[in-house]
PDB file of C-alpha atoms in Angstrom:
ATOM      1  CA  UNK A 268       9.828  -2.646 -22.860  1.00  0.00           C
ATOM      2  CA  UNK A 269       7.420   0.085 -21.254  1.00  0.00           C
ATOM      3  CA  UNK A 270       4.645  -1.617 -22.807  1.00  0.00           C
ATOM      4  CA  UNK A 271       5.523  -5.264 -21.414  1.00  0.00           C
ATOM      5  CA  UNK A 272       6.307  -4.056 -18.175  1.00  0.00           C
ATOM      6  CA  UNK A 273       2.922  -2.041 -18.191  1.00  0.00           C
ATOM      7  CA  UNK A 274       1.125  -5.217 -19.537  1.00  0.00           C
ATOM      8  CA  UNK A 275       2.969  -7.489 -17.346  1.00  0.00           C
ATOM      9  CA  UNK A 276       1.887  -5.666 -13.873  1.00  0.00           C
ATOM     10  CA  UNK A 277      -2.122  -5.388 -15.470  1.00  0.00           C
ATOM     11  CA  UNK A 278      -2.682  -9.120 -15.870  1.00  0.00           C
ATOM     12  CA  UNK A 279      -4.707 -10.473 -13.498  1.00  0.00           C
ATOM     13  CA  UNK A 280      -2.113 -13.030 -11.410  1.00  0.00           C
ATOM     14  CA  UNK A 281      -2.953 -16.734 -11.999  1.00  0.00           C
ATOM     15  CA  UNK A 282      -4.992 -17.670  -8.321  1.00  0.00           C
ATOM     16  CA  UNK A 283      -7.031 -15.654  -6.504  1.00  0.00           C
ATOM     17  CA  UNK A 284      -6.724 -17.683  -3.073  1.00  0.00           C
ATOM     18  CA  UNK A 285      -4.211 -19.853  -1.885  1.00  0.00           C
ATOM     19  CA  UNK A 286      -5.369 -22.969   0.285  1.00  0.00           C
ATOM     20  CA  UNK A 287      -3.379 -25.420   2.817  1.00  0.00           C
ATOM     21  CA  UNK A 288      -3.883 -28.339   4.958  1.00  0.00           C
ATOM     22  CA  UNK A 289      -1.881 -28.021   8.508  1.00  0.00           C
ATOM     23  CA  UNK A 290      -0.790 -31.010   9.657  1.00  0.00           C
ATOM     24  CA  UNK A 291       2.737 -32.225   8.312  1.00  0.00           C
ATOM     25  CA  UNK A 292       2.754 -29.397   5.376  1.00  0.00           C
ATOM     26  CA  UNK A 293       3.289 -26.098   7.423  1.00  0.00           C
ATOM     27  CA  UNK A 294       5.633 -27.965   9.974  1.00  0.00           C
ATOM     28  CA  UNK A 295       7.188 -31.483   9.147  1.00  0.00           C
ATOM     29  CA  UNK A 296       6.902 -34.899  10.081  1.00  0.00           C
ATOM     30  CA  UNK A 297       9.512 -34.833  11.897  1.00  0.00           C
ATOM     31  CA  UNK A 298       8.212 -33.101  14.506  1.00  0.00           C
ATOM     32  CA  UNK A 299       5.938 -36.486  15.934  1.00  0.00           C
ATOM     33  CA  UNK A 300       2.616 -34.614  16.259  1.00  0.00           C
ATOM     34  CA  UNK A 301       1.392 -37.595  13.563  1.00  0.00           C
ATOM     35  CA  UNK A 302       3.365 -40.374  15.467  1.00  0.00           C
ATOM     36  CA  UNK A 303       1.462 -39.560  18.683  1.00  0.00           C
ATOM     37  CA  UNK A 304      -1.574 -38.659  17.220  1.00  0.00           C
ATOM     38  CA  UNK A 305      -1.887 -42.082  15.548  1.00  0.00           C
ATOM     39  CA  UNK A 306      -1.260 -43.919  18.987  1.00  0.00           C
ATOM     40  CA  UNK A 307      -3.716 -41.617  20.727  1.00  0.00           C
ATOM     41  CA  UNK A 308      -6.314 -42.812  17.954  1.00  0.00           C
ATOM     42  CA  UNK A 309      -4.944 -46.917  18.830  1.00  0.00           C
ATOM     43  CA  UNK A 310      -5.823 -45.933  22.310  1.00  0.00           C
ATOM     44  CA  UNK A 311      -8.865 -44.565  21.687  1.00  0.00           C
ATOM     45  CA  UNK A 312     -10.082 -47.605  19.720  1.00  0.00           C
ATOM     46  CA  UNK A 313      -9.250 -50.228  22.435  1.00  0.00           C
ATOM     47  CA  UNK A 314     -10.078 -47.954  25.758  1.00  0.00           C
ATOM     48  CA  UNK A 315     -13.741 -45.863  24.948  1.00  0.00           C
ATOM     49  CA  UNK A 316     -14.809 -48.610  21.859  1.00  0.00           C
ATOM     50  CA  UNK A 317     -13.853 -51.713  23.583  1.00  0.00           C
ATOM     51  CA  UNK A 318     -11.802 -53.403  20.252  1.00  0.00           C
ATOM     52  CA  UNK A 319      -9.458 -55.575  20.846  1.00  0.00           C
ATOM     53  CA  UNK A 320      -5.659 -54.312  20.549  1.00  0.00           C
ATOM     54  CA  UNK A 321      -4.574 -57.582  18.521  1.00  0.00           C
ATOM     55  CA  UNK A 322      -7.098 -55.975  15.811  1.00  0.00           C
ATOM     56  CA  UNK A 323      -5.950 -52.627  15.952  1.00  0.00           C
ATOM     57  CA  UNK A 324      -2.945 -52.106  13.572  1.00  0.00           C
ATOM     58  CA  UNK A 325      -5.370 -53.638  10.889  1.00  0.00           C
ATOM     59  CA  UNK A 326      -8.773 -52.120  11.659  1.00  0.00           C
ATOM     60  CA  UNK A 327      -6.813 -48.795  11.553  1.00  0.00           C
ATOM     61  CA  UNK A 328      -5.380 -49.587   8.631  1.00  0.00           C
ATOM     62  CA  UNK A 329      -8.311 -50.740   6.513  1.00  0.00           C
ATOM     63  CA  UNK A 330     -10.325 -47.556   7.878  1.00  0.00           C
ATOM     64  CA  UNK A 331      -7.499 -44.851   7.124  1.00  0.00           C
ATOM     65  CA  UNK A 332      -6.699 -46.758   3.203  1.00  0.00           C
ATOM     66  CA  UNK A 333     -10.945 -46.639   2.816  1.00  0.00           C
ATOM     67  CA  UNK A 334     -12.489 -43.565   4.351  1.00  0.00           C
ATOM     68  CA  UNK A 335      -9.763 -41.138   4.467  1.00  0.00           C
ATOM     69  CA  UNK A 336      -9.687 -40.967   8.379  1.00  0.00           C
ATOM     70  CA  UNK A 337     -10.130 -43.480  10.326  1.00  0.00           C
ATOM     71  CA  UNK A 338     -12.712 -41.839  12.252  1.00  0.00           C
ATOM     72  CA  UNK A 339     -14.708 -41.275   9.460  1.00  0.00           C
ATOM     73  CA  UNK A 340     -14.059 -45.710   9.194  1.00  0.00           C
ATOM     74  CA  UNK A 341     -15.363 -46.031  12.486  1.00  0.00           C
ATOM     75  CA  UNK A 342     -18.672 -44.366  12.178  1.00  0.00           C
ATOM     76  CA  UNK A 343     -18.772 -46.438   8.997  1.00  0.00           C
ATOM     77  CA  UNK A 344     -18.725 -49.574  10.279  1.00  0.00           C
ATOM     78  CA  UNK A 345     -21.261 -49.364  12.879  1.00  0.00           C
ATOM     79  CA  UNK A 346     -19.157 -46.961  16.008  1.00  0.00           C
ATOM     80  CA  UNK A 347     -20.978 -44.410  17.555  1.00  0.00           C
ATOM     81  CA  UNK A 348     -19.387 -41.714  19.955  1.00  0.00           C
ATOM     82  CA  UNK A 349     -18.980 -37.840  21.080  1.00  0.00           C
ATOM     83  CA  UNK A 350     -16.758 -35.793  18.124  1.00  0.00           C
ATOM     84  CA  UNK A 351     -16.349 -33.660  20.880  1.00  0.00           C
ATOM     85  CA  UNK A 352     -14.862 -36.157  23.073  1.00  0.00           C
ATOM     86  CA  UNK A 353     -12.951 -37.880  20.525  1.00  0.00           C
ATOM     87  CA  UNK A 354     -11.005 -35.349  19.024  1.00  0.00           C
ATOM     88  CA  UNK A 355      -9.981 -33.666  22.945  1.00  0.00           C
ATOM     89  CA  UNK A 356      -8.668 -37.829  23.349  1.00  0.00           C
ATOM     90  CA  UNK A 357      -6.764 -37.968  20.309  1.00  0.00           C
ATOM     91  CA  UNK A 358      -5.778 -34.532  20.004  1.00  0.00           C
ATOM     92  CA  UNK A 359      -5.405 -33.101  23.945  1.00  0.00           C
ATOM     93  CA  UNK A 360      -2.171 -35.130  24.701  1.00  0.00           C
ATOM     94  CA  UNK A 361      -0.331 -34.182  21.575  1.00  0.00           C
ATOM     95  CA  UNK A 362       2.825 -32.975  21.932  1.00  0.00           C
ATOM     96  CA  UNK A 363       2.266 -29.566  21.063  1.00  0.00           C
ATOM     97  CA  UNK A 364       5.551 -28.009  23.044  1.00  0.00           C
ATOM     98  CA  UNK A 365       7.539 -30.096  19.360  1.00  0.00           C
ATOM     99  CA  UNK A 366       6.356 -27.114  17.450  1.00  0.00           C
ATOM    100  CA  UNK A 367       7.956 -23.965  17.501  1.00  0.00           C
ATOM    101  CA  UNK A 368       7.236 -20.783  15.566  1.00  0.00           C
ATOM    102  CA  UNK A 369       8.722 -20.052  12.372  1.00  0.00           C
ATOM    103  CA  UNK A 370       9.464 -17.028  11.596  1.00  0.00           C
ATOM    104  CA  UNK A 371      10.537 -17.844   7.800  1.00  0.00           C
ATOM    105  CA  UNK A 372       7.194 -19.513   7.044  1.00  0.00           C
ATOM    106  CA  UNK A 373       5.577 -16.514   8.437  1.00  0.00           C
ATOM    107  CA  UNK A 374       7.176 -13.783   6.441  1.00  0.00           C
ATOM    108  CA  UNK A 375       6.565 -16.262   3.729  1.00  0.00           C
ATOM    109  CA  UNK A 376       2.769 -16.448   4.357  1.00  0.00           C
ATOM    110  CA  UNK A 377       2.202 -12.807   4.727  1.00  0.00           C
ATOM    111  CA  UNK A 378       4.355 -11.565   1.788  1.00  0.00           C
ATOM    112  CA  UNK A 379       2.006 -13.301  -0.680  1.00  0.00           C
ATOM    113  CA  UNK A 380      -0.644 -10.804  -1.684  1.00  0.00           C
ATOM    114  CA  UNK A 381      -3.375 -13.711  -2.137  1.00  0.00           C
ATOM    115  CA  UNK A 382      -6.636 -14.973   0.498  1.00  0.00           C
ATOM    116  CA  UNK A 383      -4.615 -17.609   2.736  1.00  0.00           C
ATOM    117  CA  UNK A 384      -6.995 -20.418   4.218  1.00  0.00           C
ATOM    118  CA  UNK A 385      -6.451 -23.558   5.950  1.00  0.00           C
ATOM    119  CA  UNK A 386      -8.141 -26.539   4.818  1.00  0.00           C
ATOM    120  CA  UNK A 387      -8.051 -29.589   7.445  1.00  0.00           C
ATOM    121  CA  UNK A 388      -9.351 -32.312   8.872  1.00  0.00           C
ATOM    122  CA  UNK A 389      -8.400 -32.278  11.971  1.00  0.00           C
ATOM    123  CA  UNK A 390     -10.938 -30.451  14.499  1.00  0.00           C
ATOM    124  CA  UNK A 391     -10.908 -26.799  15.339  1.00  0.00           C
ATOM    125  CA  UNK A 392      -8.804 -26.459  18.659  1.00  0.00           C
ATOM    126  CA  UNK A 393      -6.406 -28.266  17.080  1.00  0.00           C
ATOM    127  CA  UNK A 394      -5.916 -26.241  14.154  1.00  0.00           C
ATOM    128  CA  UNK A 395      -5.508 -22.962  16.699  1.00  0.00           C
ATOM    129  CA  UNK A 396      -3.515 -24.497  18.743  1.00  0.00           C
ATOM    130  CA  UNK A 397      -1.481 -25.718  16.353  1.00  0.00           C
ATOM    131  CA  UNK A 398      -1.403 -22.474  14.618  1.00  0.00           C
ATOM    132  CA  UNK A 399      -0.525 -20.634  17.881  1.00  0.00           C
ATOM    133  CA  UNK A 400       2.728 -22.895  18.326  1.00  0.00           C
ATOM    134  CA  UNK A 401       4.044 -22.011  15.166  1.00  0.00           C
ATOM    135  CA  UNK A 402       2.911 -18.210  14.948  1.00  0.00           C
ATOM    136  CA  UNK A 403       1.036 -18.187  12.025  1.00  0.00           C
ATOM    137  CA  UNK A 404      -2.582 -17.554  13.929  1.00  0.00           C
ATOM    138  CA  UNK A 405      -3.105 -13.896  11.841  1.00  0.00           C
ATOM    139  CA  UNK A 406      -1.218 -15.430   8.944  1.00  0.00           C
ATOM    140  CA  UNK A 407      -4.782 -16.862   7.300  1.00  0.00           C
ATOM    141  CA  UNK A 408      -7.893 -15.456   6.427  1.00  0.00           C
ATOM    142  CA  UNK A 409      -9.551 -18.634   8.347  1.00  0.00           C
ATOM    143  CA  UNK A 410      -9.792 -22.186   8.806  1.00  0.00           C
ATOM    144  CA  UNK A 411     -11.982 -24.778   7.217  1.00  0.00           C
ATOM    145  CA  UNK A 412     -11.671 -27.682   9.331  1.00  0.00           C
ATOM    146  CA  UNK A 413     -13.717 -30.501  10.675  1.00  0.00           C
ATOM    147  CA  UNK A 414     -16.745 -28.541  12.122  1.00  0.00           C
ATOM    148  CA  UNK A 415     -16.834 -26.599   9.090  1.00  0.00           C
ATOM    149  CA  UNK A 416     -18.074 -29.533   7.160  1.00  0.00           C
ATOM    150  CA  UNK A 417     -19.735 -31.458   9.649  1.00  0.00           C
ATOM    151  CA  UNK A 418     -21.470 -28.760  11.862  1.00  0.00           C
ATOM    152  CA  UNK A 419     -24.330 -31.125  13.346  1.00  0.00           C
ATOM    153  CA  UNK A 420     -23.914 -34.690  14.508  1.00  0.00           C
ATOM    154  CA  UNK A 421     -25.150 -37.186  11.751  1.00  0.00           C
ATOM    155  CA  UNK A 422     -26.147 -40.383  12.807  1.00  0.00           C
ATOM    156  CA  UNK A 423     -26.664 -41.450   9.459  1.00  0.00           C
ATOM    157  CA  UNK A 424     -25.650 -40.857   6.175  1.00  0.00           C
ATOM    158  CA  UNK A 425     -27.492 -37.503   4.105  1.00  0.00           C
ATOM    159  CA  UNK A 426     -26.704 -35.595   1.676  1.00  0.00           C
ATOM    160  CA  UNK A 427     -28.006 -32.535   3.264  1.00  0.00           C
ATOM    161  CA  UNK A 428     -25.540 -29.687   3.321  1.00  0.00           C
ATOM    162  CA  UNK A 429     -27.880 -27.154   4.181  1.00  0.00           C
ATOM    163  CA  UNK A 430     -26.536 -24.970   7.553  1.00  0.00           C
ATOM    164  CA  UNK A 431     -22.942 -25.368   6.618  1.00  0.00           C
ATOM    165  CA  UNK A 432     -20.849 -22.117   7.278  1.00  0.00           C
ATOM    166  CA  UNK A 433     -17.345 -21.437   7.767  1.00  0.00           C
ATOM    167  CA  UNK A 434     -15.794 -22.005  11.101  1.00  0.00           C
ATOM    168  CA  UNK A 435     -16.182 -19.165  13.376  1.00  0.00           C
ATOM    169  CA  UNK A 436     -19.873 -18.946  13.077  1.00  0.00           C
ATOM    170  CA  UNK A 437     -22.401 -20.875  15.146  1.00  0.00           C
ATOM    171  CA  UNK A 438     -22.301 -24.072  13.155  1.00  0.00           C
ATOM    172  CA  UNK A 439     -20.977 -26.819  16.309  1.00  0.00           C
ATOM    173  CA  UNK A 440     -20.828 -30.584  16.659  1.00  0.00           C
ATOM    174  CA  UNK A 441     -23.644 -32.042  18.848  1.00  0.00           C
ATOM    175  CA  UNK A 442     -22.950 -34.689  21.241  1.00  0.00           C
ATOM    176  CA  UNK A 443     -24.497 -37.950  20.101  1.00  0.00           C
ATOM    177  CA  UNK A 444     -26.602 -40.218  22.846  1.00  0.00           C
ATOM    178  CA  UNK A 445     -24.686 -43.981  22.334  1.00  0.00           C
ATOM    179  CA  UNK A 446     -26.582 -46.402  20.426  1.00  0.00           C
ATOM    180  CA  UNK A 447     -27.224 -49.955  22.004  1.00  0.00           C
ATOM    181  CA  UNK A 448     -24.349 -52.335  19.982  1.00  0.00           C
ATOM    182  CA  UNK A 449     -27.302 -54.862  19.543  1.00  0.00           C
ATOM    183  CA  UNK A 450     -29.525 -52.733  17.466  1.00  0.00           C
ATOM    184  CA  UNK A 451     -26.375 -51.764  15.477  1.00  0.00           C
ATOM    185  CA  UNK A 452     -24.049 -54.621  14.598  1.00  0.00           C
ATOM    186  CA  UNK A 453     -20.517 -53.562  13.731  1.00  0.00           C
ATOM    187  CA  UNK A 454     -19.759 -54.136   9.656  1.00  0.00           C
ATOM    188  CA  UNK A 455     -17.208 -56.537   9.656  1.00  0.00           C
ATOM    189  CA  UNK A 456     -14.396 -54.949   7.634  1.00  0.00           C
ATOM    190  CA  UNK A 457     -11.426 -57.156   7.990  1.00  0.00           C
ATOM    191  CA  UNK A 458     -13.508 -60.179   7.686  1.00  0.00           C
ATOM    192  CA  UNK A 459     -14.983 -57.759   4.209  1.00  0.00           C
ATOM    193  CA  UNK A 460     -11.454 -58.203   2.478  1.00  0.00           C
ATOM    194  CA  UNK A 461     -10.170 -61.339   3.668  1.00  0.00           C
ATOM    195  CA  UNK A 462     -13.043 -63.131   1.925  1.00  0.00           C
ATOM    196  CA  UNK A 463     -14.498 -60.801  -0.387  1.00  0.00           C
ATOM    197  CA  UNK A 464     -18.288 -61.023  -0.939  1.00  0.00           C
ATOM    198  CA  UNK A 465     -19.228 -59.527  -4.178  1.00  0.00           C
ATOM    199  CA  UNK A 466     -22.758 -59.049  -2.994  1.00  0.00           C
ATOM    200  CA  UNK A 467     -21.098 -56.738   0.067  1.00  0.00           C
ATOM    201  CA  UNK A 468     -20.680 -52.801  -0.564  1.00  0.00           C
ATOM    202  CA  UNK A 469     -18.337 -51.019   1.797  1.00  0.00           C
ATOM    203  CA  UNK A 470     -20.666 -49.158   4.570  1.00  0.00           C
ATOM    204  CA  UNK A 471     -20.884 -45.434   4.322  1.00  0.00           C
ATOM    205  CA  UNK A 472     -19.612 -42.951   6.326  1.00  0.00           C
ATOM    206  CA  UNK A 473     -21.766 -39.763   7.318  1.00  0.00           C
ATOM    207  CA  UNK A 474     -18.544 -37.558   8.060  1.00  0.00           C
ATOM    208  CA  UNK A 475     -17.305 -35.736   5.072  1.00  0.00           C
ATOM    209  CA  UNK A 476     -13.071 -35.422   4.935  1.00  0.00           C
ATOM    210  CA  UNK A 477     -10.736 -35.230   3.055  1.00  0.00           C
ATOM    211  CA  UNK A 478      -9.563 -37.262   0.350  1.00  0.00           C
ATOM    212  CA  UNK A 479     -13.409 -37.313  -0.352  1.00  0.00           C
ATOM    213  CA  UNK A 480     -14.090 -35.173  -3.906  1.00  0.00           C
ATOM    214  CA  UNK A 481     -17.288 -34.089  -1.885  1.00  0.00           C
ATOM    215  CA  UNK A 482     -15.619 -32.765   0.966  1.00  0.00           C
ATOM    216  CA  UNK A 483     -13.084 -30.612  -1.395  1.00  0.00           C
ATOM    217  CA  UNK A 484     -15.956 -29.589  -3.388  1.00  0.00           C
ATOM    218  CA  UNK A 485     -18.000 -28.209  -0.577  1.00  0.00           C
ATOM    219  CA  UNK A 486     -14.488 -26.248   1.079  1.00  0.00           C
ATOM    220  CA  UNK A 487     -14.463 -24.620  -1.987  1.00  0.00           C
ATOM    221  CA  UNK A 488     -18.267 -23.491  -1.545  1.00  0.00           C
ATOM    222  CA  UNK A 489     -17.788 -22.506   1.527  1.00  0.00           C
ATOM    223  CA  UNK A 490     -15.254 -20.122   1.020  1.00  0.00           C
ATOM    224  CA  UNK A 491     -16.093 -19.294  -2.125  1.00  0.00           C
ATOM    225  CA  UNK A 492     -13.397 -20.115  -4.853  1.00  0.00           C
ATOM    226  CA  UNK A 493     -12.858 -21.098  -8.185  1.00  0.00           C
ATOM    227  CA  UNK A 494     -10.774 -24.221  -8.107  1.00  0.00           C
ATOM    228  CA  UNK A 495      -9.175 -23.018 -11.403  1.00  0.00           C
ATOM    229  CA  UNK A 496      -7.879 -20.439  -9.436  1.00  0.00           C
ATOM    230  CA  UNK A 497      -6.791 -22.042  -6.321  1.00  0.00           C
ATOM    231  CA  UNK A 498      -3.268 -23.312  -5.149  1.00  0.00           C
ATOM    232  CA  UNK A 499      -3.987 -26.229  -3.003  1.00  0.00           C
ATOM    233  CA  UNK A 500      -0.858 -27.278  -0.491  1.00  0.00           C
ATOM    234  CA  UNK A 501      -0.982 -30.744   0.576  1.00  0.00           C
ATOM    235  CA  UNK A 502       1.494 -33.440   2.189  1.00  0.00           C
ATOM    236  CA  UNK A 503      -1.229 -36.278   1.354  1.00  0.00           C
ATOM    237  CA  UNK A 504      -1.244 -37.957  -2.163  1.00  0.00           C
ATOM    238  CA  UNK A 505      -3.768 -39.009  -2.557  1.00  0.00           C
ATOM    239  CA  UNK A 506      -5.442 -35.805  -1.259  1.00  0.00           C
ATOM    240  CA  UNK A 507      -3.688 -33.916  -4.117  1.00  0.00           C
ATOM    241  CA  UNK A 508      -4.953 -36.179  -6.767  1.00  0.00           C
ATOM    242  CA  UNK A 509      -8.989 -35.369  -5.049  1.00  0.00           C
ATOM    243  CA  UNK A 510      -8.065 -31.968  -5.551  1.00  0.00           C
ATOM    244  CA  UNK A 511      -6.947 -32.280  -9.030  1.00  0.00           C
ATOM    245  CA  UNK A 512     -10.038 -34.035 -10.137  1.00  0.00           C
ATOM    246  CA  UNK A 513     -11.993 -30.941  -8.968  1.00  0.00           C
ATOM    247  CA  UNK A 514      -9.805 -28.524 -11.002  1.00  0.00           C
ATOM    248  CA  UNK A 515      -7.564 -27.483  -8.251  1.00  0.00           C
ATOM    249  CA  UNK A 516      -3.849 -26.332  -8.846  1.00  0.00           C
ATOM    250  CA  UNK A 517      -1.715 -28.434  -6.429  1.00  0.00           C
ATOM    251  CA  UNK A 518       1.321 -28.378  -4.591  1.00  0.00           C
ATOM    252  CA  UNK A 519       2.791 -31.763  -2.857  1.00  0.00           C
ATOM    253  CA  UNK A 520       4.971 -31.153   0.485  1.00  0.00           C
ATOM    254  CA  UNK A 521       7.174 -33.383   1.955  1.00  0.00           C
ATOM    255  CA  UNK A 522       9.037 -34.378  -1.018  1.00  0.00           C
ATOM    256  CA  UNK A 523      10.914 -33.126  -4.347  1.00  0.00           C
ATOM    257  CA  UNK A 524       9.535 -35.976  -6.173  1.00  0.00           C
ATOM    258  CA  UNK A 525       6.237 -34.863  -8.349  1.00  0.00           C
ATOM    259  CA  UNK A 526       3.867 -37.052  -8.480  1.00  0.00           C
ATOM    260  CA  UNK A 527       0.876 -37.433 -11.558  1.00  0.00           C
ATOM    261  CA  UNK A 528      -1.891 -34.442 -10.414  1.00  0.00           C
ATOM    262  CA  UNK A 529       0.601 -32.389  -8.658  1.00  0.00           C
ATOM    263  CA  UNK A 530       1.694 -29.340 -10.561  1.00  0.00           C
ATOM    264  CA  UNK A 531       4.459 -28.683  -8.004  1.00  0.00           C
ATOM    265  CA  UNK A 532       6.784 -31.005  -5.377  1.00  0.00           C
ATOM    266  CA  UNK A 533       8.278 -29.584  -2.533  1.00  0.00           C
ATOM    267  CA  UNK A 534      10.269 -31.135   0.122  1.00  0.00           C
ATOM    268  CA  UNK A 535       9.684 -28.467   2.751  1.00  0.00           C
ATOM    269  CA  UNK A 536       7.180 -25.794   2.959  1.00  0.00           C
ATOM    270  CA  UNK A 537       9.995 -23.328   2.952  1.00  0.00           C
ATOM    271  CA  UNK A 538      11.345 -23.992  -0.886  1.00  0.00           C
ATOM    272  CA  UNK A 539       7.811 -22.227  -1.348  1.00  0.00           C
ATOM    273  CA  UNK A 540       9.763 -19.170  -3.221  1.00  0.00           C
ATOM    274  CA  UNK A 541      12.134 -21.516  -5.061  1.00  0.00           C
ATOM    275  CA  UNK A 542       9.959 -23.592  -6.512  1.00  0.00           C
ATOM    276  CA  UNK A 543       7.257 -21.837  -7.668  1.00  0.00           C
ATOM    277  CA  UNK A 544       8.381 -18.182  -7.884  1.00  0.00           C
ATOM    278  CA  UNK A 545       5.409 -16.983  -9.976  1.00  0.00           C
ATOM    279  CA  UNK A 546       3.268 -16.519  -6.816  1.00  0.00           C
ATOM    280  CA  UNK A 547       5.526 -13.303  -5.871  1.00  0.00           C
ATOM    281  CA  UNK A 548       5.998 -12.488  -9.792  1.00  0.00           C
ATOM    282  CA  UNK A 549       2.142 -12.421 -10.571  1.00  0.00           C
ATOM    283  CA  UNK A 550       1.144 -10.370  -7.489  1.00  0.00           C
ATOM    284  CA  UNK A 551       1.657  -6.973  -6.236  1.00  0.00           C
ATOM    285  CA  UNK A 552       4.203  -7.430  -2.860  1.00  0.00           C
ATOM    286  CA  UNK A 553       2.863  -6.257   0.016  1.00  0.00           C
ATOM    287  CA  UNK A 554       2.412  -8.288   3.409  1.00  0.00           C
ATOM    288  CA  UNK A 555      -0.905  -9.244   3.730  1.00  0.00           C
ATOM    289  CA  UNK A 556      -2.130  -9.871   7.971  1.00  0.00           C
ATOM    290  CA  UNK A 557      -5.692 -11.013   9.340  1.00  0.00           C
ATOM    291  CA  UNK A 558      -6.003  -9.030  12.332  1.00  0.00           C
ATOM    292  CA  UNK A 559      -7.548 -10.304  15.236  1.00  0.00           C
ATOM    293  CA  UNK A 560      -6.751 -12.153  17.844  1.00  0.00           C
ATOM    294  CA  UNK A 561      -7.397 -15.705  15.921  1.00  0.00           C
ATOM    295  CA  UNK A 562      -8.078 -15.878  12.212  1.00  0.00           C
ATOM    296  CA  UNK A 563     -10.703 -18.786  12.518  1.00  0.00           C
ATOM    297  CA  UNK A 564     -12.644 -15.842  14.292  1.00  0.00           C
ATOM    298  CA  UNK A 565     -13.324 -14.427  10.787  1.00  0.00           C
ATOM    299  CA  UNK A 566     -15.801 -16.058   8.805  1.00  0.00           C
ATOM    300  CA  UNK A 567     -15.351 -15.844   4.895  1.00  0.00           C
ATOM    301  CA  UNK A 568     -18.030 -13.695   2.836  1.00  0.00           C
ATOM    302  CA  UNK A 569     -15.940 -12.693  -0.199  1.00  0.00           C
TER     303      UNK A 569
END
């Protein structure tokens, strides 16, 4: 018994770094930050990009199912406009007073003895200030989020990755100069699947998000992990399955139904210990804290 126990606490545990999205999988759906945020992103369309509002539910729709984002749709297709400006639309009049802090996640979070980051898409003063309302802000080690993989303003589509660092170094968004409508036609994309053209390919997008395999694959160079290694906690399905075709270990939130490339289901955030136990058993207990006033401060160099 001596021996097992002894053998026991000298493997190594099974992940090295524990990785979650934000939105709707550290606080739930209920709490109408996505409700809002998907009417700010209506309003957006039809007030700064001139679309018509009868269009809207299905543009959105067609964007969000294609590109992962619909903002990553609308630079497809042919929109061009501020990140900056965008995101402080869609994200500013949030209603940020729905989330409160939570105490049990926290002594969750900081009772794992593994690196904690936060993978998003969402832009960076969201993910703080989102972070900030529930108390979790020293709970990670930092925050990969939209800036992190789209530091410079693309115009067009490149494959150039060169310049990318984690958020909380220099790497920013630049404001984009709008492009005259005429010299850029917008793609068509309802009019694309209503009549399909087999001679038509689907536009690209020059942002990189989530559910793109890309996008997961360069988090993971950023920070520097081993997907085989990595427990990735996501509320998206389709994210999940990305992530398992890159070798990541997954964990679906929002529901106790697994689904095919999810090793794990939870319906909240806080059956964490329940349902998969071994992160506690594997590791050495001790509470692990980022100090400093904001953990996307801290840029990753392990």
């Amino acid at each position: 018994m001596e021996y097992e126990d002894r053998f026991r606490h000298n493997q190594r545990p099974k992940y090295d770094c524990l990785l979650f999205d934000l939105d709707d999988t550290l606080y739930p759906l209920s709490s109408g930050i996505a409700k809002a945020c998907g009417q700010n992103i209506k309003d957006y369309m039809v007030e700064k990009l001139g679309i018509e509002r009868s269009k809207i539910v299905e543009l959105s729709n067609l964007l969000y199912k294609n590109y992962g984002t619909t903002m990553a749709g609308l630079r497809a297709i042919g929109y061009d406009f501020d990140y900056d400006e965008y995101h402080s639309f869609v994200h500013g009049r949030l209603p940020y007073e729905n989330l409160k802090p939570d105490p049990v996640l926290r002594n969750l979070l900081l009772s794992l003895p593994y690196r904690k980051l936060i993978f998003t898409n969402s832009d960076r003063v969201h993910a703080v200030k989102a972070l900030s309302r529930l108390g979790l802000e020293d709970c990670f080690e930092g925050i990969i989020c939209f800036e992190t993989l789209n530091p410079f303003h693309k115009s067009s589509v490149s494959d150039d990755e060169d310049d990318i660092e984690f958020v909380g170094g220099s790497g920013t968004t630049n404001p984009t100069t709008k492009k005259d409508a005429s010299s850029f036609p917008i793609f068509d994309i309802i009019g694309h699947f209503a009549q399909p053209n087999p001679n038509t390919v689907l536009p690209k997008t020059p942002i990189i998000c989530k559910p793109s395999e890309n996008a997961i694959e360069l988090a993971l160079k950023i920070a520097n992990l081993n997907p085989q290694r990595t427990l990735f906690f996501e509320d998206s399905v389709r994210n999940i399955q990305a992530g398992k075709r890159v070798g990541l270990h997954s964990v679906l939130v929002g529901t106790s139904q697994r689904i095919k490339g999810a090793d794990y289901a939870l319906e909240s955030i806080h059956n964490l210990r329940e349902a998969v136990p071994e992160l506690w058993e594997d590791g050495i207990k001790s509470e692990v804290a980022y100090p400093g006033k904001l953990a996307v401060e801290t840029s990753v160099s392990a």
